Amino acid sequence: MEIHRYEKLWFGLSLLLIVGFIGTITYGAVGAGVQMVSDDGGTVEPSFSTINENEKFAQQEDNQAVHVEGNEYEVAVIAQRFSFQPGTGSPIQVPEDSRVTFYVTSPDVIHGFSVVGTNANTMVIPGQIAEITVEFDELDSDEPKEYGVVCHEFCGAGHEEMAGQIQVVPEDQWEGDA
Amino acid sequence: MSSETETTEDGIVREIGHDEFDPVGTLALILIYFVIIGGLWAFMYFVEFLGNGPTVV
Amino acid sequence: MEVFANEYPDEAWVVRAALGSAFVALAIGGLMGLIQTLHRTGFYDSLISNADYYTVLTLHGVAMVLLFTIFFLVGFFQWAITDSLGRKSEDIRITKLWYGMMVLGSAMSAVTILGGFVDSGSLSGVEADVLYTFYAPLEAHPLYYMGLAVFIIGTWIAGFDWFRSWWAWKKENPDERMPLRTFMVLTTMLMWYLASLGVAISVVFFLIPWSLGIFDSVNSLLTRTLFWFFGHPVVYFWLMPVYMMWYVIMPKLAGGRLFSDPLARIVFVLFLVLSVPTGIHHQYVDPGIAEGFKFLAMTNTMFLLLPSLLTAFTVVASIEHGARQRGGEGYFGWLTALPWGKPAFTGMTLAGLMFAAAGFSGMINAGMSINYLVHNTLWVVGHFHMTVGTAVALSIMAATYWFLPKITGREIFSRRLGLAQVLLWFIGMVLMGNAMHRAGLAGVPRRTADPTYDQVIYDGAYGAIGELRFQIALGGVLLSLSLVLFFAHLVLSSFDIGERAAATPDSIPAPLSGPEQAPKVLDNIRLWTSIAVVLILITYILPLASIVTDGGGWLGDSYGVIVAEYVLPAVSSTIDIFVGVVA
Amino acid sequence: MNRPGPVGIALVLAFAVVAVIEFRTVLGMVGIDIAIGPYFAGAAILLVGGAAALFAVPEELTPESV
């Protein structure tokens, strides 16, 4: 088979592009430390009673993150038609300069959990616990910083109402058990 | 209007065979495309994405 | 040589019928699209309620990406097989049977979707507000899933019908190479058999019994994964007939010849091999699937860029050949020697250009971690409106200007009108597609009736959100106008107006580098199918096994509330609708 | 180079419409804001020009019409 030399050149450049893309993503994982949502969060039977007994969700109190150690915190969120608990009723409060792990699950249908304007973004699937860890920087001022959270997967009539908020507060305004 | 060379319905004025055709215009276009997507990819990954924190770590 | 419509009247009837069905779906889907674009941007949201928006969205999705594209595909492929093998259908009754099954299946699903608009009477409870992805445990009426199953089985029989033609031809021409168009049809159908297996298993073994109340629950992640097993390769099912147009029709329209027949075959083989083991890239941010499986799906996806990048070269080189035969010169000057006055050519070229741009946003979607930035935002919607919504839809409409005379025997109505239509589509889609991409970067979610929230301020967008919303609405209106022109054109072409000539037969010119240059192994489709199966097993067996073993078995756990609330009413309404249909 | 025909003009204007509207965003990125009214008016004029050019396209396809 005869392939034109320009086409051979383009074939080589195409391969270079593909390898470059995969290389960039690999750099993101190894160098920049970006992790994918995976099966680390484990599973839970999708009903309120079972979810509330799950160790991650049982320790969740009102809208505060739970302090683990150092600057590490955990928040357990139930995404359900059509609210986030916590998040929708009152904002989820996390302290600045923290490393927060969100555990999100659903007792009913598939939802999304997307912190608008950031790369914190996961699906919420009944039966599965999504686990994502994100780092919030130090605040520039004494004012809390707010992030919107939206459900980005269609979950039924009323889906467009499903949103919440995360509030990053200065260290001294943090009211959780430090 | 009719042009001086004889043209077919498709406006073909000359036959170009396999060996006399170098797709140099295609090469030029596709190299431009290569540069654009390479640059855009770098911009999207390193500026838009990594600059859009917090990111899942 | 005669025009196709006269030489194969029975086959041409089926082709026309399939195209007719495709265009009915396009009209319905287009109307829904106009309603959506005005509703979600807030420009006119009093026509429907937010709740009805999701019915509209479901209808738009199903009509556009399943019915319009696939009905066109079967019509176009029937022509390609019949014309390239030069033989009638082996049994025209089978050909009509699969077309009839596809219509029946579409009607079944359409009834349930339309039921979403009705709140009372015998159709209340008959709903399918589940979008075209129907992620369980969102539940549709059983008839919705059954309709999909019937439709897909129809496509399977169509594939069988075309294989039969090929086997019969092969027996009579044992030493000849498989014609290019036949090769494209058969490789595409093999890919489709592999891909649709996923959705067939999901629908037949899980969703239908569950929606009938036989099972209490399903494993959401399992049915979702099976959907995407099918849901990504289905985009190539939309795209393959368009690639056939680009490889076969465009060089001809440009006055040139296909640059390389062997490369076209390689491209289709790559699609057969790589299309299916990529679906997990739609699940990069799904819990319950380990990172390693996602990485594997990403590498497959990235290598799937290869056939499209090769296509870009081969197709552009083929039209450049045409331009130079028409007297074009220079590095870029040849572009002015292309036949821009032909709407079929201009439309397909603009579609291809937009595909090059959409290819870039697809590369972003495919990048495992960068996907966090855009997952389920309007960016993705922008992406597929430029791929299936333009590369495919605009190519189909443009090719129709060339194709229609073949199957009706009459020339189309007007070149001017055709040109206006394709240019308007291009402008409308650049506006809407671009704005959607940028809104997605600002975090605006997809699939919602109203993307404004008290808790959310979108910032960081290039251009204010208000301006982006305006561009989306404006683009949507221009696209709708373009559709109106298209349908007006179809209607005008079906009447004898003025002195329109009868269509003249024409043939596809031989490639510059012909099939005799291609190694024989390329035609060994059994080998390529086997490789595809092995790749699918490698990519899918482990994740599926872990989803079933870790995630609550084949059926998930019991959702007591949901069963009581949705399943039981659904069962009783199934009985109602059957009674209603019979009576 | 040949003088562009009506089809060429229509095509170039179609691209121009798109470029004009997108270019405003690009200018916005570098901090130059242009009022939306005149901008869209400009694009609309180009669009009308494109439509007018299309009316000059002859219905019979000849090599010269391209």
PDB file of N, CA, C and O in Angstrom, chain A residues 1 6-7 10 14 18 21 25 35-38 43 45-46 81 108 119 121-123 125 128 148 150 152-154 159-160 163-165, chain C residues 50 54 129 135 137-138 259 262-263 284-289 294 302 309 313-314 368 372 375-376 447-448 453 455 517 550 557 559 566:
ATOM      1  N   MET A   1       0.847  -1.193   0.000  1.00  0.00           N
ATOM      2  CA  MET A   1       0.000   0.000   0.000  1.00  0.00           C
ATOM      3  C   MET A   1       0.881   1.240   0.000  1.00  0.00           C
ATOM      4  O   MET A   1       1.860   1.328   0.717  1.00  0.00           O
ATOM      5  N   TYR A   6       3.060  13.214   2.762  1.00  0.00           N
ATOM      6  CA  TYR A   6       2.399  14.194   3.628  1.00  0.00           C
ATOM      7  C   TYR A   6       1.477  13.501   4.623  1.00  0.00           C
ATOM      8  O   TYR A   6       1.329  13.923   5.759  1.00  0.00           O
ATOM      9  N   GLU A   7       0.840  12.460   4.120  1.00  0.00           N
ATOM     10  CA  GLU A   7      -0.097  11.752   4.977  1.00  0.00           C
ATOM     11  C   GLU A   7       0.659  11.016   6.082  1.00  0.00           C
ATOM     12  O   GLU A   7       0.202  10.932   7.221  1.00  0.00           O
ATOM     13  N   TRP A  10       1.418  13.605   8.631  1.00  0.00           N
ATOM     14  CA  TRP A  10       0.240  13.918   9.428  1.00  0.00           C
ATOM     15  C   TRP A  10      -0.081  12.788  10.409  1.00  0.00           C
ATOM     16  O   TRP A  10      -0.467  13.029  11.550  1.00  0.00           O
ATOM     17  N   SER A  14      -0.361  13.323  14.311  1.00  0.00           N
ATOM     18  CA  SER A  14      -1.575  12.911  15.033  1.00  0.00           C
ATOM     19  C   SER A  14      -1.201  12.064  16.242  1.00  0.00           C
ATOM     20  O   SER A  14      -1.736  12.246  17.340  1.00  0.00           O
ATOM     21  N   ILE A  18      -1.892  12.779  20.240  1.00  0.00           N
ATOM     22  CA  ILE A  18      -2.558  11.830  21.140  1.00  0.00           C
ATOM     23  C   ILE A  18      -1.674  11.521  22.341  1.00  0.00           C
ATOM     24  O   ILE A  18      -2.103  11.568  23.495  1.00  0.00           O
ATOM     25  N   PHE A  21      -1.580  14.473  24.646  1.00  0.00           N
ATOM     26  CA  PHE A  21      -2.778  14.599  25.486  1.00  0.00           C
ATOM     27  C   PHE A  21      -2.704  13.637  26.674  1.00  0.00           C
ATOM     28  O   PHE A  21      -2.928  14.014  27.823  1.00  0.00           O
ATOM     29  N   ILE A  25      -2.430  14.553  30.804  1.00  0.00           N
ATOM     30  CA  ILE A  25      -3.328  14.029  31.837  1.00  0.00           C
ATOM     31  C   ILE A  25      -2.518  13.268  32.889  1.00  0.00           C
ATOM     32  O   ILE A  25      -2.783  13.372  34.088  1.00  0.00           O
ATOM     33  N   GLN A  35      -6.824  13.944  41.478  1.00  0.00           N
ATOM     34  CA  GLN A  35      -7.338  12.581  41.647  1.00  0.00           C
ATOM     35  C   GLN A  35      -8.688  12.456  40.967  1.00  0.00           C
ATOM     36  O   GLN A  35      -9.460  13.410  40.936  1.00  0.00           O
ATOM     37  N   MET A  36      -8.997  11.245  40.483  1.00  0.00           N
ATOM     38  CA  MET A  36     -10.326  11.024  39.925  1.00  0.00           C
ATOM     39  C   MET A  36     -11.256  10.492  41.020  1.00  0.00           C
ATOM     40  O   MET A  36     -10.820   9.805  41.940  1.00  0.00           O
ATOM     41  N   VAL A  37     -12.551  10.821  40.877  1.00  0.00           N
ATOM     42  CA  VAL A  37     -13.543  10.145  41.704  1.00  0.00           C
ATOM     43  C   VAL A  37     -13.394   8.662  41.398  1.00  0.00           C
ATOM     44  O   VAL A  37     -13.272   8.286  40.233  1.00  0.00           O
ATOM     45  N   SER A  38     -13.400   7.814  42.424  1.00  0.00           N
ATOM     46  CA  SER A  38     -13.218   6.386  42.135  1.00  0.00           C
ATOM     47  C   SER A  38     -14.144   5.582  43.039  1.00  0.00           C
ATOM     48  O   SER A  38     -15.150   6.099  43.509  1.00  0.00           O
ATOM     49  N   THR A  43     -19.925   1.712  49.159  1.00  0.00           N
ATOM     50  CA  THR A  43     -21.328   1.649  48.754  1.00  0.00           C
ATOM     51  C   THR A  43     -22.227   1.712  49.979  1.00  0.00           C
ATOM     52  O   THR A  43     -21.777   1.483  51.098  1.00  0.00           O
ATOM     53  N   GLU A  45     -26.618   1.072  50.948  1.00  0.00           N
ATOM     54  CA  GLU A  45     -27.956   0.810  50.414  1.00  0.00           C
ATOM     55  C   GLU A  45     -28.718   2.137  50.319  1.00  0.00           C
ATOM     56  O   GLU A  45     -28.725   2.921  51.262  1.00  0.00           O
ATOM     57  N   PRO A  46     -29.356   2.422  49.191  1.00  0.00           N
ATOM     58  CA  PRO A  46     -29.951   3.745  48.994  1.00  0.00           C
ATOM     59  C   PRO A  46     -31.294   3.931  49.684  1.00  0.00           C
ATOM     60  O   PRO A  46     -32.334   3.961  49.043  1.00  0.00           O
ATOM     61  N   ARG A  81     -34.083  14.431  45.942  1.00  0.00           N
ATOM     62  CA  ARG A  81     -35.028  15.306  45.254  1.00  0.00           C
ATOM     63  C   ARG A  81     -35.549  16.356  46.222  1.00  0.00           C
ATOM     64  O   ARG A  81     -36.266  15.995  47.138  1.00  0.00           O
ATOM     65  N   ASP A 108     -32.460   8.403  46.403  1.00  0.00           N
ATOM     66  CA  ASP A 108     -33.506   8.208  45.390  1.00  0.00           C
ATOM     67  C   ASP A 108     -32.959   7.988  43.981  1.00  0.00           C
ATOM     68  O   ASP A 108     -32.801   6.863  43.561  1.00  0.00           O
ATOM     69  N   ASN A 119     -13.317  22.979  40.018  1.00  0.00           N
ATOM     70  CA  ASN A 119     -13.230  21.647  39.431  1.00  0.00           C
ATOM     71  C   ASN A 119     -13.785  20.573  40.356  1.00  0.00           C
ATOM     72  O   ASN A 119     -13.546  19.394  40.137  1.00  0.00           O
ATOM     73  N   ASN A 121     -16.535  18.374  41.226  1.00  0.00           N
ATOM     74  CA  ASN A 121     -17.636  17.998  40.353  1.00  0.00           C
ATOM     75  C   ASN A 121     -17.760  16.484  40.377  1.00  0.00           C
ATOM     76  O   ASN A 121     -16.823  15.784  40.027  1.00  0.00           O
ATOM     77  N   THR A 122     -18.894  15.970  40.854  1.00  0.00           N
ATOM     78  CA  THR A 122     -19.039  14.510  40.853  1.00  0.00           C
ATOM     79  C   THR A 122     -20.490  14.113  40.583  1.00  0.00           C
ATOM     80  O   THR A 122     -21.403  14.902  40.814  1.00  0.00           O
ATOM     81  N   MET A 123     -20.663  12.913  40.094  1.00  0.00           N
ATOM     82  CA  MET A 123     -21.995  12.342  39.994  1.00  0.00           C
ATOM     83  C   MET A 123     -22.352  11.766  41.357  1.00  0.00           C
ATOM     84  O   MET A 123     -21.476  11.371  42.126  1.00  0.00           O
ATOM     85  N   ILE A 125     -24.684   8.750  42.723  1.00  0.00           N
ATOM     86  CA  ILE A 125     -25.445   7.610  42.201  1.00  0.00           C
ATOM     87  C   ILE A 125     -25.989   6.794  43.371  1.00  0.00           C
ATOM     88  O   ILE A 125     -25.241   6.490  44.301  1.00  0.00           O
ATOM     89  N   GLN A 128     -24.008   4.237  45.697  1.00  0.00           N
ATOM     90  CA  GLN A 128     -22.573   4.542  45.722  1.00  0.00           C
ATOM     91  C   GLN A 128     -22.343   5.789  46.570  1.00  0.00           C
ATOM     92  O   GLN A 128     -23.161   6.701  46.564  1.00  0.00           O
ATOM     93  N   GLY A 148     -21.448  28.411  45.042  1.00  0.00           N
ATOM     94  CA  GLY A 148     -22.735  27.759  44.785  1.00  0.00           C
ATOM     95  C   GLY A 148     -22.514  26.283  44.478  1.00  0.00           C
ATOM     96  O   GLY A 148     -21.483  25.900  43.926  1.00  0.00           O
ATOM     97  N   VAL A 150     -24.589  23.099  42.574  1.00  0.00           N
ATOM     98  CA  VAL A 150     -25.803  22.749  41.832  1.00  0.00           C
ATOM     99  C   VAL A 150     -25.849  21.262  41.528  1.00  0.00           C
ATOM    100  O   VAL A 150     -24.814  20.598  41.427  1.00  0.00           O
ATOM    101  N   HIS A 152     -26.337  18.824  38.714  1.00  0.00           N
ATOM    102  CA  HIS A 152     -26.226  18.990  37.263  1.00  0.00           C
ATOM    103  C   HIS A 152     -26.694  17.766  36.496  1.00  0.00           C
ATOM    104  O   HIS A 152     -26.389  17.606  35.329  1.00  0.00           O
ATOM    105  N   GLU A 153     -27.437  16.891  37.179  1.00  0.00           N
ATOM    106  CA  GLU A 153     -28.031  15.772  36.437  1.00  0.00           C
ATOM    107  C   GLU A 153     -29.531  15.824  36.644  1.00  0.00           C
ATOM    108  O   GLU A 153     -29.998  16.013  37.774  1.00  0.00           O
ATOM    109  N   PHE A 154     -30.278  15.668  35.561  1.00  0.00           N
ATOM    110  CA  PHE A 154     -31.730  15.732  35.649  1.00  0.00           C
ATOM    111  C   PHE A 154     -32.248  14.683  36.637  1.00  0.00           C
ATOM    112  O   PHE A 154     -31.930  13.511  36.516  1.00  0.00           O
ATOM    113  N   HIS A 159     -35.982  19.689  39.394  1.00  0.00           N
ATOM    114  CA  HIS A 159     -34.518  19.622  39.306  1.00  0.00           C
ATOM    115  C   HIS A 159     -33.875  21.004  39.291  1.00  0.00           C
ATOM    116  O   HIS A 159     -32.824  21.220  39.891  1.00  0.00           O
ATOM    117  N   GLU A 160     -34.522  21.958  38.601  1.00  0.00           N
ATOM    118  CA  GLU A 160     -33.907  23.283  38.466  1.00  0.00           C
ATOM    119  C   GLU A 160     -33.859  24.050  39.782  1.00  0.00           C
ATOM    120  O   GLU A 160     -33.236  25.101  39.872  1.00  0.00           O
ATOM    121  N   ALA A 163     -30.178  23.275  44.508  1.00  0.00           N
ATOM    122  CA  ALA A 163     -28.891  23.954  44.641  1.00  0.00           C
ATOM    123  C   ALA A 163     -28.592  24.178  46.108  1.00  0.00           C
ATOM    124  O   ALA A 163     -29.468  24.054  46.967  1.00  0.00           O
ATOM    125  N   GLY A 164     -27.366  24.497  46.405  1.00  0.00           N
ATOM    126  CA  GLY A 164     -26.949  24.765  47.778  1.00  0.00           C
ATOM    127  C   GLY A 164     -25.745  25.678  47.788  1.00  0.00           C
ATOM    128  O   GLY A 164     -25.427  26.308  46.767  1.00  0.00           O
ATOM    129  N   GLN A 165     -25.102  25.760  48.928  1.00  0.00           N
ATOM    130  CA  GLN A 165     -23.975  26.675  49.030  1.00  0.00           C
ATOM    131  C   GLN A 165     -22.916  26.133  49.980  1.00  0.00           C
ATOM    132  O   GLN A 165     -23.235  25.418  50.936  1.00  0.00           O
TER     133      GLN A 165
ATOM    134  N   ASN C  50     -41.852  24.724  33.868  1.00  0.00           N
ATOM    135  CA  ASN C  50     -40.541  24.107  34.067  1.00  0.00           C
ATOM    136  C   ASN C  50     -40.643  22.590  34.033  1.00  0.00           C
ATOM    137  O   ASN C  50     -39.751  21.911  33.535  1.00  0.00           O
ATOM    138  N   TYR C  54     -38.847  19.261  30.768  1.00  0.00           N
ATOM    139  CA  TYR C  54     -38.121  17.988  30.691  1.00  0.00           C
ATOM    140  C   TYR C  54     -38.791  17.021  29.726  1.00  0.00           C
ATOM    141  O   TYR C  54     -38.127  16.147  29.164  1.00  0.00           O
ATOM    142  N   ASP C 129     -40.528  11.035  31.138  1.00  0.00           N
ATOM    143  CA  ASP C 129     -39.663  12.201  31.337  1.00  0.00           C
ATOM    144  C   ASP C 129     -38.315  11.751  31.876  1.00  0.00           C
ATOM    145  O   ASP C 129     -37.937  12.053  32.999  1.00  0.00           O
ATOM    146  N   TYR C 135     -31.612   7.259  32.726  1.00  0.00           N
ATOM    147  CA  TYR C 135     -30.881   6.691  33.859  1.00  0.00           C
ATOM    148  C   TYR C 135     -31.856   6.183  34.908  1.00  0.00           C
ATOM    149  O   TYR C 135     -32.598   6.961  35.505  1.00  0.00           O
ATOM    150  N   PRO C 137     -32.722   5.082  38.669  1.00  0.00           N
ATOM    151  CA  PRO C 137     -34.139   4.789  38.839  1.00  0.00           C
ATOM    152  C   PRO C 137     -35.131   5.868  38.413  1.00  0.00           C
ATOM    153  O   PRO C 137     -36.270   5.793  38.843  1.00  0.00           O
ATOM    154  N   LEU C 138     -34.739   6.826  37.579  1.00  0.00           N
ATOM    155  CA  LEU C 138     -35.785   7.603  36.907  1.00  0.00           C
ATOM    156  C   LEU C 138     -36.546   6.591  36.066  1.00  0.00           C
ATOM    157  O   LEU C 138     -35.927   5.787  35.381  1.00  0.00           O
ATOM    158  N   PHE C 259      -8.872  10.625  -2.448  1.00  0.00           N
ATOM    159  CA  PHE C 259      -7.419  10.570  -2.425  1.00  0.00           C
ATOM    160  C   PHE C 259      -6.920   9.139  -2.213  1.00  0.00           C
ATOM    161  O   PHE C 259      -5.997   8.699  -2.884  1.00  0.00           O
ATOM    162  N   PRO C 262      -7.717   2.902   0.295  1.00  0.00           N
ATOM    163  CA  PRO C 262      -7.244   2.088   1.429  1.00  0.00           C
ATOM    164  C   PRO C 262      -7.329   2.838   2.760  1.00  0.00           C
ATOM    165  O   PRO C 262      -7.706   2.248   3.773  1.00  0.00           O
ATOM    166  N   LEU C 263      -7.000   4.136   2.757  1.00  0.00           N
ATOM    167  CA  LEU C 263      -7.054   4.870   4.014  1.00  0.00           C
ATOM    168  C   LEU C 263      -8.479   4.989   4.532  1.00  0.00           C
ATOM    169  O   LEU C 263      -8.711   4.924   5.739  1.00  0.00           O
ATOM    170  N   TYR C 284     -16.315   9.572  33.843  1.00  0.00           N
ATOM    171  CA  TYR C 284     -15.079   9.942  34.530  1.00  0.00           C
ATOM    172  C   TYR C 284     -15.333  10.381  35.966  1.00  0.00           C
ATOM    173  O   TYR C 284     -14.509  10.189  36.835  1.00  0.00           O
ATOM    174  N   VAL C 285     -16.479  11.034  36.230  1.00  0.00           N
ATOM    175  CA  VAL C 285     -16.720  11.491  37.595  1.00  0.00           C
ATOM    176  C   VAL C 285     -17.789  10.643  38.282  1.00  0.00           C
ATOM    177  O   VAL C 285     -18.427  11.090  39.216  1.00  0.00           O
ATOM    178  N   ASP C 286     -17.961   9.407  37.838  1.00  0.00           N
ATOM    179  CA  ASP C 286     -18.874   8.491  38.528  1.00  0.00           C
ATOM    180  C   ASP C 286     -18.155   7.832  39.702  1.00  0.00           C
ATOM    181  O   ASP C 286     -17.049   7.322  39.545  1.00  0.00           O
ATOM    182  N   PRO C 287     -18.805   7.793  40.861  1.00  0.00           N
ATOM    183  CA  PRO C 287     -18.269   6.952  41.927  1.00  0.00           C
ATOM    184  C   PRO C 287     -18.499   5.488  41.561  1.00  0.00           C
ATOM    185  O   PRO C 287     -19.354   5.175  40.733  1.00  0.00           O
ATOM    186  N   GLY C 288     -17.706   4.597  42.177  1.00  0.00           N
ATOM    187  CA  GLY C 288     -17.943   3.171  41.961  1.00  0.00           C
ATOM    188  C   GLY C 288     -17.180   2.588  40.792  1.00  0.00           C
ATOM    189  O   GLY C 288     -17.305   1.405  40.493  1.00  0.00           O
ATOM    190  N   ILE C 289     -16.383   3.421  40.084  1.00  0.00           N
ATOM    191  CA  ILE C 289     -15.545   2.903  39.007  1.00  0.00           C
ATOM    192  C   ILE C 289     -14.118   3.354  39.291  1.00  0.00           C
ATOM    193  O   ILE C 289     -13.869   4.555  39.444  1.00  0.00           O
ATOM    194  N   LYS C 294     -10.917   4.079  34.218  1.00  0.00           N
ATOM    195  CA  LYS C 294     -11.170   5.345  33.537  1.00  0.00           C
ATOM    196  C   LYS C 294      -9.993   5.719  32.649  1.00  0.00           C
ATOM    197  O   LYS C 294     -10.165   6.208  31.533  1.00  0.00           O
ATOM    198  N   MET C 302      -8.597   8.482  23.193  1.00  0.00           N
ATOM    199  CA  MET C 302      -7.616   9.344  22.542  1.00  0.00           C
ATOM    200  C   MET C 302      -7.145   8.726  21.223  1.00  0.00           C
ATOM    201  O   MET C 302      -6.973   9.419  20.226  1.00  0.00           O
ATOM    202  N   LEU C 309      -8.738  12.277  12.627  1.00  0.00           N
ATOM    203  CA  LEU C 309      -7.663  13.146  12.129  1.00  0.00           C
ATOM    204  C   LEU C 309      -7.221  12.700  10.732  1.00  0.00           C
ATOM    205  O   LEU C 309      -6.961  13.531   9.854  1.00  0.00           O
ATOM    206  N   PHE C 313      -7.481  14.752   6.833  1.00  0.00           N
ATOM    207  CA  PHE C 313      -6.484  14.891   5.768  1.00  0.00           C
ATOM    208  C   PHE C 313      -7.008  14.341   4.445  1.00  0.00           C
ATOM    209  O   PHE C 313      -6.957  15.019   3.411  1.00  0.00           O
ATOM    210  N   THR C 314      -7.507  13.119   4.486  1.00  0.00           N
ATOM    211  CA  THR C 314      -7.902  12.465   3.238  1.00  0.00           C
ATOM    212  C   THR C 314      -9.021  13.233   2.530  1.00  0.00           C
ATOM    213  O   THR C 314      -8.973  13.418   1.305  1.00  0.00           O
ATOM    214  N   MET C 368      -9.247  12.941  30.856  1.00  0.00           N
ATOM    215  CA  MET C 368      -9.862  12.409  32.082  1.00  0.00           C
ATOM    216  C   MET C 368     -10.025  13.466  33.171  1.00  0.00           C
ATOM    217  O   MET C 368     -11.129  13.691  33.663  1.00  0.00           O
ATOM    218  N   TYR C 372     -13.356  17.388  34.719  1.00  0.00           N
ATOM    219  CA  TYR C 372     -13.964  18.015  35.905  1.00  0.00           C
ATOM    220  C   TYR C 372     -14.451  19.426  35.588  1.00  0.00           C
ATOM    221  O   TYR C 372     -15.455  19.896  36.118  1.00  0.00           O
ATOM    222  N   HIS C 375     -17.670  18.790  33.022  1.00  0.00           N
ATOM    223  CA  HIS C 375     -18.622  17.686  33.101  1.00  0.00           C
ATOM    224  C   HIS C 375     -20.045  18.166  33.403  1.00  0.00           C
ATOM    225  O   HIS C 375     -20.268  18.878  34.376  1.00  0.00           O
ATOM    226  N   ASN C 376     -20.987  17.730  32.573  1.00  0.00           N
ATOM    227  CA  ASN C 376     -22.409  18.076  32.734  1.00  0.00           C
ATOM    228  C   ASN C 376     -22.688  19.574  32.752  1.00  0.00           C
ATOM    229  O   ASN C 376     -23.691  20.021  33.297  1.00  0.00           O
ATOM    230  N   ARG C 447     -29.115  20.405  31.016  1.00  0.00           N
ATOM    231  CA  ARG C 447     -30.304  19.636  31.382  1.00  0.00           C
ATOM    232  C   ARG C 447     -31.136  20.281  32.475  1.00  0.00           C
ATOM    233  O   ARG C 447     -31.639  19.605  33.368  1.00  0.00           O
ATOM    234  N   THR C 448     -31.277  21.592  32.451  1.00  0.00           N
ATOM    235  CA  THR C 448     -32.100  22.224  33.451  1.00  0.00           C
ATOM    236  C   THR C 448     -33.016  23.248  32.792  1.00  0.00           C
ATOM    237  O   THR C 448     -32.643  23.890  31.811  1.00  0.00           O
ATOM    238  N   TYR C 453     -29.953  30.413  39.908  1.00  0.00           N
ATOM    239  CA  TYR C 453     -30.183  29.956  41.275  1.00  0.00           C
ATOM    240  C   TYR C 453     -29.875  31.117  42.213  1.00  0.00           C
ATOM    241  O   TYR C 453     -28.959  31.900  41.958  1.00  0.00           O
ATOM    242  N   GLN C 455     -28.480  30.811  44.994  1.00  0.00           N
ATOM    243  CA  GLN C 455     -27.212  30.564  45.684  1.00  0.00           C
ATOM    244  C   GLN C 455     -25.989  30.727  44.784  1.00  0.00           C
ATOM    245  O   GLN C 455     -24.862  30.603  45.245  1.00  0.00           O
ATOM    246  N   GLN C 517      -4.897  -1.207  -4.160  1.00  0.00           N
ATOM    247  CA  GLN C 517      -3.720  -0.853  -3.374  1.00  0.00           C
ATOM    248  C   GLN C 517      -3.838  -1.322  -1.924  1.00  0.00           C
ATOM    249  O   GLN C 517      -2.863  -1.353  -1.192  1.00  0.00           O
ATOM    250  N   ASP C 550     -19.632  -5.188  44.120  1.00  0.00           N
ATOM    251  CA  ASP C 550     -19.549  -4.205  45.217  1.00  0.00           C
ATOM    252  C   ASP C 550     -20.828  -3.395  45.360  1.00  0.00           C
ATOM    253  O   ASP C 550     -21.115  -2.875  46.431  1.00  0.00           O
ATOM    254  N   ASP C 557     -30.301  -2.581  45.552  1.00  0.00           N
ATOM    255  CA  ASP C 557     -31.095  -2.893  46.718  1.00  0.00           C
ATOM    256  C   ASP C 557     -32.521  -2.431  46.491  1.00  0.00           C
ATOM    257  O   ASP C 557     -32.840  -1.795  45.515  1.00  0.00           O
ATOM    258  N   TYR C 559     -35.712  -0.334  46.659  1.00  0.00           N
ATOM    259  CA  TYR C 559     -36.133   1.036  46.927  1.00  0.00           C
ATOM    260  C   TYR C 559     -37.628   0.997  47.230  1.00  0.00           C
ATOM    261  O   TYR C 559     -38.434   1.256  46.346  1.00  0.00           O
ATOM    262  N   TYR C 566     -43.956   4.714  42.243  1.00  0.00           N
ATOM    263  CA  TYR C 566     -43.876   4.787  40.779  1.00  0.00           C
ATOM    264  C   TYR C 566     -44.211   3.489  40.070  1.00  0.00           C
ATOM    265  O   TYR C 566     -44.861   3.495  39.036  1.00  0.00           O
TER     266      TYR C 566
END
